[in-house]
Short mmCIF file of N, CA, C and O in Angstrom, two decimals:
data_model
loop_
_atom_site.label_atom_id
_atom_site.label_comp_id
_atom_site.label_asym_id
_atom_site.label_seq_id
_atom_site.Cartn_x
_atom_site.Cartn_y
_atom_site.Cartn_z
N UNK A 1 6.60 -81.39 81.31
CA UNK A 1 5.52 -80.93 80.48
C UNK A 1 5.36 -79.42 80.60
O UNK A 1 5.09 -78.77 79.60
N UNK A 2 5.48 -78.88 81.79
CA UNK A 2 5.42 -77.43 81.96
C UNK A 2 6.49 -76.72 81.16
O UNK A 2 6.26 -75.65 80.62
N UNK A 3 7.65 -77.33 81.10
CA UNK A 3 8.74 -76.75 80.35
C UNK A 3 8.41 -76.72 78.86
O UNK A 3 8.73 -75.76 78.16
N UNK A 4 7.72 -77.75 78.38
CA UNK A 4 7.32 -77.80 76.99
C UNK A 4 6.30 -76.71 76.68
O UNK A 4 6.39 -76.03 75.65
N UNK A 5 5.35 -76.48 77.55
CA UNK A 5 4.33 -75.45 77.35
C UNK A 5 4.97 -74.06 77.38
O UNK A 5 4.66 -73.20 76.57
N UNK A 6 5.88 -73.88 78.33
CA UNK A 6 6.57 -72.59 78.44
C UNK A 6 7.38 -72.35 77.17
O UNK A 6 7.39 -71.24 76.62
N UNK A 7 8.05 -73.34 76.65
CA UNK A 7 8.85 -73.20 75.44
C UNK A 7 7.97 -72.85 74.25
O UNK A 7 8.31 -71.98 73.43
N UNK A 8 6.82 -73.51 74.14
CA UNK A 8 5.89 -73.23 73.05
C UNK A 8 5.36 -71.80 73.17
O UNK A 8 5.27 -71.07 72.18
N UNK A 9 5.04 -71.38 74.39
CA UNK A 9 4.55 -70.01 74.61
C UNK A 9 5.62 -68.98 74.24
O UNK A 9 5.31 -67.96 73.62
N UNK A 10 6.87 -69.26 74.58
CA UNK A 10 7.96 -68.34 74.23
C UNK A 10 8.10 -68.24 72.72
O UNK A 10 8.27 -67.15 72.17
N UNK A 11 7.99 -69.38 72.03
CA UNK A 11 8.10 -69.38 70.57
C UNK A 11 6.95 -68.58 69.96
O UNK A 11 7.14 -67.75 69.06
N UNK A 12 5.73 -68.79 70.47
CA UNK A 12 4.56 -68.08 69.94
C UNK A 12 4.70 -66.57 70.19
O UNK A 12 4.46 -65.76 69.30
N UNK A 13 5.09 -66.22 71.39
CA UNK A 13 5.26 -64.80 71.72
C UNK A 13 6.37 -64.19 70.85
O UNK A 13 6.24 -63.08 70.34
N UNK A 14 7.45 -64.92 70.63
CA UNK A 14 8.55 -64.43 69.79
C UNK A 14 8.09 -64.20 68.36
O UNK A 14 8.41 -63.19 67.74
N UNK A 15 7.33 -65.16 67.83
CA UNK A 15 6.81 -65.02 66.47
C UNK A 15 5.88 -63.82 66.38
O UNK A 15 5.95 -63.03 65.45
N UNK A 16 5.01 -63.67 67.38
CA UNK A 16 4.08 -62.54 67.40
C UNK A 16 4.83 -61.22 67.45
O UNK A 16 4.54 -60.29 66.70
N UNK A 17 5.84 -61.15 68.34
CA UNK A 17 6.60 -59.91 68.47
C UNK A 17 7.39 -59.61 67.20
O UNK A 17 7.45 -58.48 66.75
N UNK A 18 7.98 -60.63 66.60
CA UNK A 18 8.73 -60.42 65.37
C UNK A 18 7.80 -59.94 64.26
O UNK A 18 8.11 -59.01 63.53
N UNK A 19 6.64 -60.54 64.17
CA UNK A 19 5.66 -60.14 63.16
C UNK A 19 5.19 -58.72 63.37
O UNK A 19 5.08 -57.94 62.43
N UNK A 20 4.92 -58.35 64.61
CA UNK A 20 4.48 -56.98 64.90
C UNK A 20 5.57 -55.96 64.61
O UNK A 20 5.29 -54.90 64.06
N UNK A 21 6.79 -56.30 65.01
CA UNK A 21 7.86 -55.34 64.76
C UNK A 21 8.11 -55.20 63.27
O UNK A 21 8.41 -54.13 62.78
N UNK A 22 7.98 -56.26 62.52
CA UNK A 22 8.15 -56.19 61.08
C UNK A 22 7.06 -55.34 60.46
O UNK A 22 7.30 -54.52 59.61
N UNK A 23 5.84 -55.50 60.95
CA UNK A 23 4.71 -54.75 60.43
C UNK A 23 4.86 -53.26 60.73
O UNK A 23 4.57 -52.42 59.90
N UNK A 24 5.36 -52.91 61.90
CA UNK A 24 5.54 -51.51 62.27
C UNK A 24 6.64 -50.84 61.46
O UNK A 24 6.60 -49.65 61.23
N UNK A 25 7.65 -51.59 61.03
CA UNK A 25 8.73 -51.00 60.24
C UNK A 25 8.30 -50.72 58.81
O UNK A 25 8.86 -49.89 58.15
N UNK A 26 7.29 -51.40 58.35
CA UNK A 26 6.89 -51.30 56.95
C UNK A 26 6.53 -49.89 56.50
O UNK A 26 7.02 -49.44 55.48
N UNK A 27 5.69 -49.14 57.24
CA UNK A 27 5.36 -47.79 56.77
C UNK A 27 6.57 -46.88 56.67
O UNK A 27 6.69 -46.11 55.74
N UNK A 28 7.49 -46.94 57.62
CA UNK A 28 8.65 -46.06 57.54
C UNK A 28 9.55 -46.47 56.39
O UNK A 28 10.17 -45.64 55.75
N UNK A 29 9.63 -47.79 56.12
CA UNK A 29 10.40 -48.23 54.96
C UNK A 29 9.78 -47.68 53.69
O UNK A 29 10.48 -47.24 52.78
N UNK A 30 8.45 -47.69 53.61
CA UNK A 30 7.76 -47.18 52.43
C UNK A 30 8.00 -45.69 52.28
O UNK A 30 8.30 -45.21 51.19
N UNK A 31 7.90 -44.94 53.39
CA UNK A 31 8.11 -43.50 53.29
C UNK A 31 9.56 -43.20 52.95
O UNK A 31 9.84 -42.25 52.21
N UNK A 32 10.50 -43.99 53.45
CA UNK A 32 11.90 -43.79 53.10
C UNK A 32 12.13 -44.04 51.62
O UNK A 32 12.85 -43.29 50.96
N UNK A 33 11.52 -45.09 51.09
CA UNK A 33 11.71 -45.39 49.68
C UNK A 33 11.02 -44.34 48.80
O UNK A 33 11.53 -43.97 47.77
N UNK A 34 9.86 -43.82 49.26
CA UNK A 34 9.19 -42.76 48.51
C UNK A 34 10.03 -41.48 48.53
O UNK A 34 10.14 -40.79 47.53
N UNK A 35 10.61 -41.19 49.69
CA UNK A 35 11.45 -40.01 49.81
C UNK A 35 12.67 -40.12 48.89
O UNK A 35 13.03 -39.17 48.21
N UNK A 36 13.29 -41.29 48.88
CA UNK A 36 14.45 -41.52 48.01
C UNK A 36 14.04 -41.42 46.54
O UNK A 36 14.76 -40.86 45.72
N UNK A 37 12.86 -41.95 46.21
CA UNK A 37 12.36 -41.88 44.83
C UNK A 37 12.09 -40.43 44.43
O UNK A 37 12.42 -40.02 43.31
N UNK A 38 11.48 -39.65 45.33
CA UNK A 38 11.23 -38.23 45.05
C UNK A 38 12.54 -37.48 44.84
O UNK A 38 12.64 -36.62 43.96
N UNK A 39 13.54 -37.79 45.66
CA UNK A 39 14.86 -37.14 45.53
C UNK A 39 15.49 -37.51 44.19
O UNK A 39 16.07 -36.66 43.51
N UNK A 40 15.36 -38.78 43.78
CA UNK A 40 15.89 -39.21 42.48
C UNK A 40 15.18 -38.49 41.35
O UNK A 40 15.81 -38.05 40.39
N UNK A 41 13.84 -38.35 41.44
CA UNK A 41 13.08 -37.63 40.41
C UNK A 41 13.52 -36.18 40.33
O UNK A 41 13.67 -35.63 39.24
N UNK A 42 13.73 -35.55 41.49
CA UNK A 42 14.17 -34.15 41.53
C UNK A 42 15.54 -34.02 40.87
O UNK A 42 15.76 -33.13 40.06
N UNK A 43 16.47 -34.94 41.20
CA UNK A 43 17.80 -34.91 40.59
C UNK A 43 17.73 -35.11 39.09
O UNK A 43 18.44 -34.44 38.34
N UNK A 44 16.86 -36.01 38.63
CA UNK A 44 16.70 -36.24 37.19
C UNK A 44 16.19 -34.98 36.49
O UNK A 44 16.67 -34.62 35.42
N UNK A 45 15.21 -34.30 37.11
CA UNK A 45 14.68 -33.07 36.53
C UNK A 45 15.75 -31.98 36.48
O UNK A 45 15.85 -31.23 35.51
N UNK A 46 16.56 -31.90 37.53
CA UNK A 46 17.64 -30.92 37.56
C UNK A 46 18.65 -31.21 36.46
O UNK A 46 19.09 -30.30 35.74
N UNK A 47 19.02 -32.47 36.28
CA UNK A 47 19.97 -32.84 35.23
C UNK A 47 19.40 -32.54 33.84
O UNK A 47 20.11 -32.07 32.97
N UNK A 48 18.10 -32.82 33.65
CA UNK A 48 17.46 -32.51 32.37
C UNK A 48 17.48 -31.00 32.10
O UNK A 48 17.73 -30.56 30.98
N UNK A 49 17.21 -30.22 33.15
CA UNK A 49 17.22 -28.76 33.00
C UNK A 49 18.63 -28.25 32.69
O UNK A 49 18.81 -27.40 31.82
N UNK A 50 19.63 -28.80 33.36
CA UNK A 50 21.01 -28.39 33.08
C UNK A 50 21.38 -28.70 31.64
O UNK A 50 22.02 -27.89 30.97
N UNK A 51 20.96 -29.86 31.14
CA UNK A 51 21.25 -30.23 29.75
C UNK A 51 20.54 -29.29 28.78
O UNK A 51 21.12 -28.86 27.79
N UNK A 52 19.28 -28.96 29.09
CA UNK A 52 18.52 -28.04 28.24
C UNK A 52 19.22 -26.68 28.18
O UNK A 52 19.36 -26.08 27.11
N UNK A 53 19.67 -26.18 29.33
CA UNK A 53 20.33 -24.88 29.38
C UNK A 53 21.65 -24.91 28.61
O UNK A 53 21.99 -23.95 27.91
N UNK A 54 22.37 -26.01 28.72
CA UNK A 54 23.63 -26.14 28.00
C UNK A 54 23.39 -26.11 26.49
O UNK A 54 24.12 -25.44 25.76
N UNK A 55 22.36 -26.80 26.03
CA UNK A 55 22.04 -26.82 24.61
C UNK A 55 21.54 -25.45 24.12
O UNK A 55 21.76 -25.09 22.97
N UNK A 56 20.86 -24.72 24.99
CA UNK A 56 20.32 -23.40 24.61
C UNK A 56 21.40 -22.33 24.59
O UNK A 56 21.23 -21.29 23.96
N UNK A 57 22.52 -22.59 25.25
CA UNK A 57 23.62 -21.61 25.25
C UNK A 57 24.20 -21.51 23.85
O UNK A 57 24.28 -22.50 23.13
N UNK A 58 24.56 -20.31 23.47
CA UNK A 58 25.20 -20.13 22.17
C UNK A 58 26.26 -19.05 22.29
O UNK A 58 26.00 -17.94 22.70
N UNK A 59 27.45 -19.43 21.97
CA UNK A 59 28.57 -18.51 22.06
C UNK A 59 29.71 -19.05 21.21
O UNK A 59 29.70 -20.21 20.81
N UNK A 60 30.65 -18.25 20.94
CA UNK A 60 31.82 -18.68 20.18
C UNK A 60 32.18 -17.64 19.15
O UNK A 60 31.32 -17.02 18.54
N UNK A 61 33.47 -17.46 18.97
CA UNK A 61 33.95 -16.45 18.03
C UNK A 61 33.72 -16.85 16.58
O UNK A 61 33.60 -16.01 15.71
N UNK A 62 33.66 -18.15 16.30
CA UNK A 62 33.55 -18.59 14.91
C UNK A 62 32.16 -18.36 14.31
O UNK A 62 32.02 -18.12 13.13
N UNK A 63 31.12 -18.43 15.14
CA UNK A 63 29.76 -18.27 14.61
C UNK A 63 28.88 -17.52 15.63
O UNK A 63 27.92 -18.08 16.14
N UNK A 64 29.20 -16.26 15.90
CA UNK A 64 28.41 -15.53 16.91
C UNK A 64 27.00 -15.24 16.41
O UNK A 64 26.78 -15.03 15.23
N UNK A 65 26.05 -15.30 17.34
CA UNK A 65 24.67 -14.94 17.03
C UNK A 65 24.41 -13.58 17.65
O UNK A 65 24.41 -13.44 18.86
N UNK A 66 24.25 -12.57 16.79
CA UNK A 66 24.04 -11.23 17.31
C UNK A 66 22.55 -10.99 17.53
O UNK A 66 21.73 -11.27 16.67
N UNK A 67 22.23 -10.49 18.72
CA UNK A 67 20.86 -10.13 19.09
C UNK A 67 20.91 -8.81 19.82
O UNK A 67 21.94 -8.42 20.36
N UNK A 68 19.75 -8.16 19.89
CA UNK A 68 19.66 -7.00 20.78
C UNK A 68 19.62 -7.53 22.20
O UNK A 68 19.32 -8.71 22.43
N UNK A 69 19.88 -6.70 23.16
CA UNK A 69 19.85 -7.13 24.56
C UNK A 69 18.45 -7.60 24.93
O UNK A 69 18.29 -8.61 25.61
N UNK A 70 17.42 -6.89 24.47
CA UNK A 70 16.04 -7.29 24.76
C UNK A 70 15.73 -8.67 24.18
O UNK A 70 15.10 -9.49 24.84
N UNK A 71 16.17 -8.92 22.95
CA UNK A 71 15.96 -10.24 22.33
C UNK A 71 16.70 -11.33 23.11
O UNK A 71 16.17 -12.44 23.30
N UNK A 72 17.88 -11.01 23.59
CA UNK A 72 18.66 -11.98 24.35
C UNK A 72 18.00 -12.31 25.68
O UNK A 72 17.96 -13.47 26.08
N UNK A 73 17.49 -11.30 26.35
CA UNK A 73 16.79 -11.53 27.62
C UNK A 73 15.55 -12.38 27.38
O UNK A 73 15.29 -13.33 28.13
N UNK A 74 14.82 -12.06 26.33
CA UNK A 74 13.62 -12.84 25.99
C UNK A 74 14.00 -14.29 25.68
O UNK A 74 13.34 -15.22 26.13
N UNK A 75 15.07 -14.48 24.92
CA UNK A 75 15.54 -15.83 24.58
C UNK A 75 15.93 -16.60 25.85
O UNK A 75 15.55 -17.75 26.04
N UNK A 76 16.71 -15.96 26.72
CA UNK A 76 17.15 -16.63 27.95
C UNK A 76 15.95 -17.02 28.81
O UNK A 76 15.86 -18.16 29.28
N UNK A 77 15.03 -16.10 29.00
CA UNK A 77 13.86 -16.38 29.84
C UNK A 77 12.98 -17.47 29.24
O UNK A 77 12.33 -18.21 29.97
N UNK A 78 12.97 -17.60 27.90
CA UNK A 78 12.17 -18.65 27.28
C UNK A 78 12.74 -20.04 27.56
O UNK A 78 12.05 -21.04 27.43
N UNK A 79 14.00 -20.11 27.97
CA UNK A 79 14.64 -21.38 28.29
C UNK A 79 14.74 -21.64 29.79
O UNK A 79 15.19 -22.70 30.19
N UNK A 80 14.35 -20.66 30.58
CA UNK A 80 14.36 -20.81 32.04
C UNK A 80 12.95 -21.11 32.53
O UNK A 80 11.98 -20.85 31.81
N UNK A 81 12.82 -21.65 33.75
CA UNK A 81 11.47 -21.93 34.27
C UNK A 81 10.63 -20.66 34.38
O UNK A 81 11.17 -19.56 34.57
N UNK A 82 9.34 -20.82 34.26
CA UNK A 82 8.43 -19.67 34.40
C UNK A 82 8.47 -19.15 35.83
O UNK A 82 8.72 -19.90 36.76
N UNK A 83 8.23 -17.87 35.97
CA UNK A 83 8.17 -17.27 37.30
C UNK A 83 9.51 -16.88 37.88
O UNK A 83 9.59 -16.58 39.06
N UNK A 84 10.56 -16.86 37.06
CA UNK A 84 11.87 -16.48 37.59
C UNK A 84 11.90 -15.00 37.90
O UNK A 84 11.18 -14.21 37.30
N UNK A 85 12.73 -14.66 38.87
CA UNK A 85 12.90 -13.26 39.25
C UNK A 85 14.39 -12.94 39.23
O UNK A 85 15.21 -13.72 39.68
N UNK A 86 14.71 -11.75 38.70
CA UNK A 86 16.11 -11.32 38.70
C UNK A 86 16.53 -10.96 40.11
O UNK A 86 15.85 -10.22 40.80
N UNK A 87 17.68 -11.50 40.53
CA UNK A 87 18.19 -11.27 41.87
C UNK A 87 19.38 -10.32 41.84
O UNK A 87 19.54 -9.47 42.70
N UNK A 88 20.23 -10.46 40.81
CA UNK A 88 21.48 -9.70 40.79
C UNK A 88 21.94 -9.56 39.34
O UNK A 88 21.78 -10.47 38.53
N UNK A 89 22.52 -8.42 39.01
CA UNK A 89 23.06 -8.19 37.67
C UNK A 89 24.37 -7.42 37.81
O UNK A 89 24.43 -6.42 38.53
N UNK A 90 25.43 -7.91 37.12
CA UNK A 90 26.72 -7.23 37.17
C UNK A 90 27.35 -7.23 35.78
O UNK A 90 27.25 -8.20 35.04
N UNK A 91 28.00 -6.13 35.46
CA UNK A 91 28.73 -6.01 34.20
C UNK A 91 30.21 -6.13 34.50
O UNK A 91 30.73 -5.49 35.42
N UNK A 92 30.92 -6.95 33.72
CA UNK A 92 32.36 -7.12 33.87
C UNK A 92 33.04 -6.43 32.70
O UNK A 92 33.00 -6.93 31.57
N UNK A 93 33.66 -5.30 32.95
CA UNK A 93 34.28 -4.52 31.87
C UNK A 93 35.56 -5.17 31.35
O UNK A 93 36.01 -4.83 30.26
N UNK A 94 36.14 -6.09 32.10
CA UNK A 94 37.36 -6.76 31.64
C UNK A 94 37.10 -7.66 30.43
O UNK A 94 37.94 -7.76 29.54
N UNK A 95 35.94 -8.32 30.42
CA UNK A 95 35.67 -9.22 29.30
C UNK A 95 34.36 -8.90 28.56
O UNK A 95 33.94 -9.65 27.68
N UNK A 96 33.71 -7.82 28.91
CA UNK A 96 32.51 -7.39 28.20
C UNK A 96 31.31 -8.29 28.36
O UNK A 96 30.58 -8.53 27.40
N UNK A 97 31.09 -8.78 29.58
CA UNK A 97 29.94 -9.65 29.83
C UNK A 97 29.06 -9.07 30.93
O UNK A 97 29.54 -8.41 31.85
N UNK A 98 27.79 -9.35 30.81
CA UNK A 98 26.84 -9.03 31.87
C UNK A 98 26.33 -10.35 32.42
O UNK A 98 25.87 -11.21 31.66
N UNK A 99 26.46 -10.53 33.74
CA UNK A 99 25.96 -11.73 34.38
C UNK A 99 24.72 -11.38 35.18
O UNK A 99 24.72 -10.44 35.96
N UNK A 100 23.66 -12.16 34.95
CA UNK A 100 22.42 -11.95 35.65
C UNK A 100 22.07 -13.24 36.40
O UNK A 100 22.13 -14.33 35.82
N UNK A 101 21.72 -13.10 37.67
CA UNK A 101 21.30 -14.24 38.47
C UNK A 101 19.78 -14.16 38.62
O UNK A 101 19.23 -13.11 38.98
N UNK A 102 19.12 -15.27 38.30
CA UNK A 102 17.67 -15.39 38.45
C UNK A 102 17.38 -16.44 39.51
O UNK A 102 18.18 -17.36 39.71
N UNK A 103 16.22 -16.31 40.17
CA UNK A 103 15.82 -17.27 41.19
C UNK A 103 14.39 -17.72 40.91
O UNK A 103 13.55 -16.94 40.48
N UNK A 104 14.15 -19.01 41.20
CA UNK A 104 12.81 -19.57 41.12
C UNK A 104 12.75 -20.76 42.07
O UNK A 104 13.48 -21.73 41.90
N UNK A 105 11.92 -20.68 43.10
CA UNK A 105 11.75 -21.78 44.07
C UNK A 105 13.08 -22.29 44.61
O UNK A 105 13.36 -23.49 44.55
N UNK A 106 13.91 -21.42 45.13
CA UNK A 106 15.21 -21.78 45.70
C UNK A 106 16.16 -22.43 44.71
O UNK A 106 17.10 -23.10 45.10
N UNK A 107 15.91 -22.26 43.43
CA UNK A 107 16.86 -22.67 42.40
C UNK A 107 17.39 -21.39 41.77
O UNK A 107 16.64 -20.44 41.56
N UNK A 108 18.67 -21.38 41.49
CA UNK A 108 19.31 -20.19 40.94
C UNK A 108 19.84 -20.49 39.54
O UNK A 108 20.30 -21.59 39.25
N UNK A 109 19.78 -19.48 38.70
CA UNK A 109 20.24 -19.60 37.33
C UNK A 109 21.12 -18.40 37.02
O UNK A 109 20.80 -17.28 37.39
N UNK A 110 22.23 -18.66 36.34
CA UNK A 110 23.13 -17.58 35.93
C UNK A 110 23.11 -17.51 34.41
O UNK A 110 23.31 -18.51 33.73
N UNK A 111 22.86 -16.33 33.91
CA UNK A 111 22.89 -16.10 32.47
C UNK A 111 24.01 -15.10 32.21
O UNK A 111 24.05 -14.04 32.83
N UNK A 112 24.91 -15.46 31.31
CA UNK A 112 26.00 -14.56 30.92
C UNK A 112 25.75 -14.09 29.50
O UNK A 112 25.61 -14.90 28.59
N UNK A 113 25.63 -12.79 29.36
CA UNK A 113 25.43 -12.16 28.06
C UNK A 113 26.78 -11.58 27.61
O UNK A 113 27.36 -10.76 28.32
N UNK A 114 27.28 -12.02 26.45
CA UNK A 114 28.54 -11.51 25.93
C UNK A 114 28.26 -10.38 24.94
O UNK A 114 27.48 -10.56 24.01
N UNK A 115 28.87 -9.25 25.19
CA UNK A 115 28.64 -8.06 24.36
C UNK A 115 29.75 -7.90 23.32
O UNK A 115 30.92 -8.17 23.60
N UNK A 116 29.38 -7.42 22.13
CA UNK A 116 30.41 -7.15 21.12
C UNK A 116 31.07 -5.79 21.40
O UNK A 116 30.56 -4.98 22.18
N UNK A 117 32.19 -5.56 20.73
CA UNK A 117 32.81 -4.24 20.82
C UNK A 117 31.92 -3.25 20.08
O UNK A 117 31.22 -3.60 19.13
N UNK A 118 31.96 -2.00 20.51
CA UNK A 118 31.24 -0.94 19.79
C UNK A 118 31.85 -0.79 18.41
O UNK A 118 33.06 -0.91 18.24
N UNK A 119 30.98 -0.52 17.43
CA UNK A 119 31.47 -0.37 16.06
C UNK A 119 32.44 0.79 15.92
O UNK A 119 33.42 0.71 15.19
N UNK A 120 32.18 1.88 16.63
CA UNK A 120 33.07 3.03 16.53
C UNK A 120 33.98 3.15 17.76
O UNK A 120 34.59 4.18 17.99
N UNK A 121 34.07 2.05 18.53
CA UNK A 121 34.89 2.07 19.74
C UNK A 121 36.33 1.71 19.46
O UNK A 121 36.75 1.56 18.31
N UNK A 122 37.09 1.52 20.52
CA UNK A 122 38.52 1.25 20.37
C UNK A 122 38.85 -0.25 20.34
O UNK A 122 40.01 -0.62 20.30
N UNK A 123 37.82 -1.11 20.39
CA UNK A 123 37.99 -2.56 20.35
C UNK A 123 38.90 -3.10 21.46
O UNK A 123 39.52 -4.14 21.30
N UNK A 124 39.00 -2.39 22.53
CA UNK A 124 39.78 -2.86 23.67
C UNK A 124 38.87 -2.98 24.89
O UNK A 124 38.82 -4.01 25.53
N UNK A 125 38.13 -1.92 25.18
CA UNK A 125 37.29 -1.96 26.36
C UNK A 125 35.96 -1.24 26.19
O UNK A 125 35.27 -0.97 27.16
N UNK A 126 35.59 -0.94 24.96
CA UNK A 126 34.31 -0.28 24.71
C UNK A 126 33.33 -1.28 24.11
O UNK A 126 33.43 -1.65 22.95
N UNK A 127 32.41 -1.73 24.96
CA UNK A 127 31.46 -2.76 24.55
C UNK A 127 30.08 -2.15 24.29
O UNK A 127 29.69 -1.19 24.95
N UNK A 128 29.38 -2.74 23.34
CA UNK A 128 28.02 -2.31 23.01
C UNK A 128 27.06 -3.08 23.91
O UNK A 128 26.77 -4.26 23.67
N UNK A 129 26.58 -2.41 24.95
CA UNK A 129 25.72 -3.07 25.93
C UNK A 129 24.29 -3.26 25.45
O UNK A 129 23.49 -3.88 26.13
N UNK A 130 23.98 -2.74 24.28
CA UNK A 130 22.64 -2.91 23.70
C UNK A 130 22.55 -4.17 22.85
O UNK A 130 21.48 -4.50 22.35
N UNK A 131 23.67 -4.87 22.65
CA UNK A 131 23.70 -6.07 21.81
C UNK A 131 24.44 -7.20 22.53
O UNK A 131 25.21 -6.95 23.46
N UNK A 132 24.19 -8.42 22.06
CA UNK A 132 24.95 -9.57 22.54
C UNK A 132 25.41 -10.38 21.34
O UNK A 132 24.80 -10.35 20.28
N UNK A 133 26.49 -11.11 21.54
CA UNK A 133 26.99 -12.04 20.52
C UNK A 133 27.09 -13.46 21.08
O UNK A 133 27.58 -14.36 20.41
N UNK A 134 26.60 -13.66 22.27
CA UNK A 134 26.60 -14.99 22.86
C UNK A 134 25.90 -14.98 24.20
O UNK A 134 25.82 -13.95 24.88
N UNK A 135 25.36 -16.14 24.54
CA UNK A 135 24.62 -16.30 25.80
C UNK A 135 24.99 -17.66 26.38
O UNK A 135 25.00 -18.66 25.66
N UNK A 136 25.30 -17.70 27.66
CA UNK A 136 25.44 -18.98 28.35
C UNK A 136 24.43 -19.01 29.49
O UNK A 136 24.21 -18.00 30.16
N UNK A 137 23.82 -20.17 29.67
CA UNK A 137 22.83 -20.36 30.72
C UNK A 137 23.32 -21.48 31.64
O UNK A 137 23.71 -22.54 31.17
N UNK A 138 23.31 -21.21 32.93
CA UNK A 138 23.81 -22.16 33.92
C UNK A 138 22.80 -22.30 35.04
O UNK A 138 22.13 -21.33 35.40
N UNK A 139 22.79 -23.46 35.63
CA UNK A 139 22.02 -23.65 36.85
C UNK A 139 23.01 -23.63 38.01
O UNK A 139 24.07 -24.23 37.92
N UNK A 140 22.66 -22.91 39.06
CA UNK A 140 23.55 -22.77 40.20
C UNK A 140 22.94 -23.45 41.42
O UNK A 140 21.75 -23.52 41.56
N UNK A 141 23.80 -23.95 42.28
CA UNK A 141 23.33 -24.62 43.49
C UNK A 141 22.97 -23.62 44.59
O UNK A 141 22.13 -23.88 45.42
N UNK A 142 23.64 -22.47 44.58
CA UNK A 142 23.38 -21.48 45.63
C UNK A 142 23.64 -20.09 45.07
O UNK A 142 24.22 -19.94 44.00
N UNK A 143 23.24 -19.11 45.81
CA UNK A 143 23.44 -17.72 45.40
C UNK A 143 24.76 -17.22 45.93
O UNK A 143 25.04 -17.31 47.13
N UNK A 144 25.62 -16.72 45.04
CA UNK A 144 26.89 -16.13 45.46
C UNK A 144 26.61 -14.82 46.17
O UNK A 144 25.72 -14.08 45.79
N UNK A 145 27.37 -14.55 47.17
CA UNK A 145 27.19 -13.30 47.92
C UNK A 145 27.85 -12.17 47.21
O UNK A 145 28.81 -12.25 46.56
#
């Protein structure tokens, strides 16, 4: 009979311990699932932003859109998140583009402005930096050094 009581007590204690351990795991499971859900939401927003930037890009020799540089900067910024700050700007004389890196909340964006040749230039390496004929907008994972 003592053995029966001891066995019943062990079963009760085991059930109690299993129930308690299950209960204690529940909050961390919830926080893990919330964290994963937040990460999924962040990735979805990033993908939506990348798609928006891709659609806002306009370039191509067949149908160039000519703008002043100021108009192009305004256009690019209207498609980027508010509060962006310019981090870096470089002109590439080999292909007549200006690349500007913007930052906002540890997210980086690269905008490439394509310049036309100067009207009175030699059409080889003299670009009109006051105008653009195309813009590409990209989201970057990190800042290039």
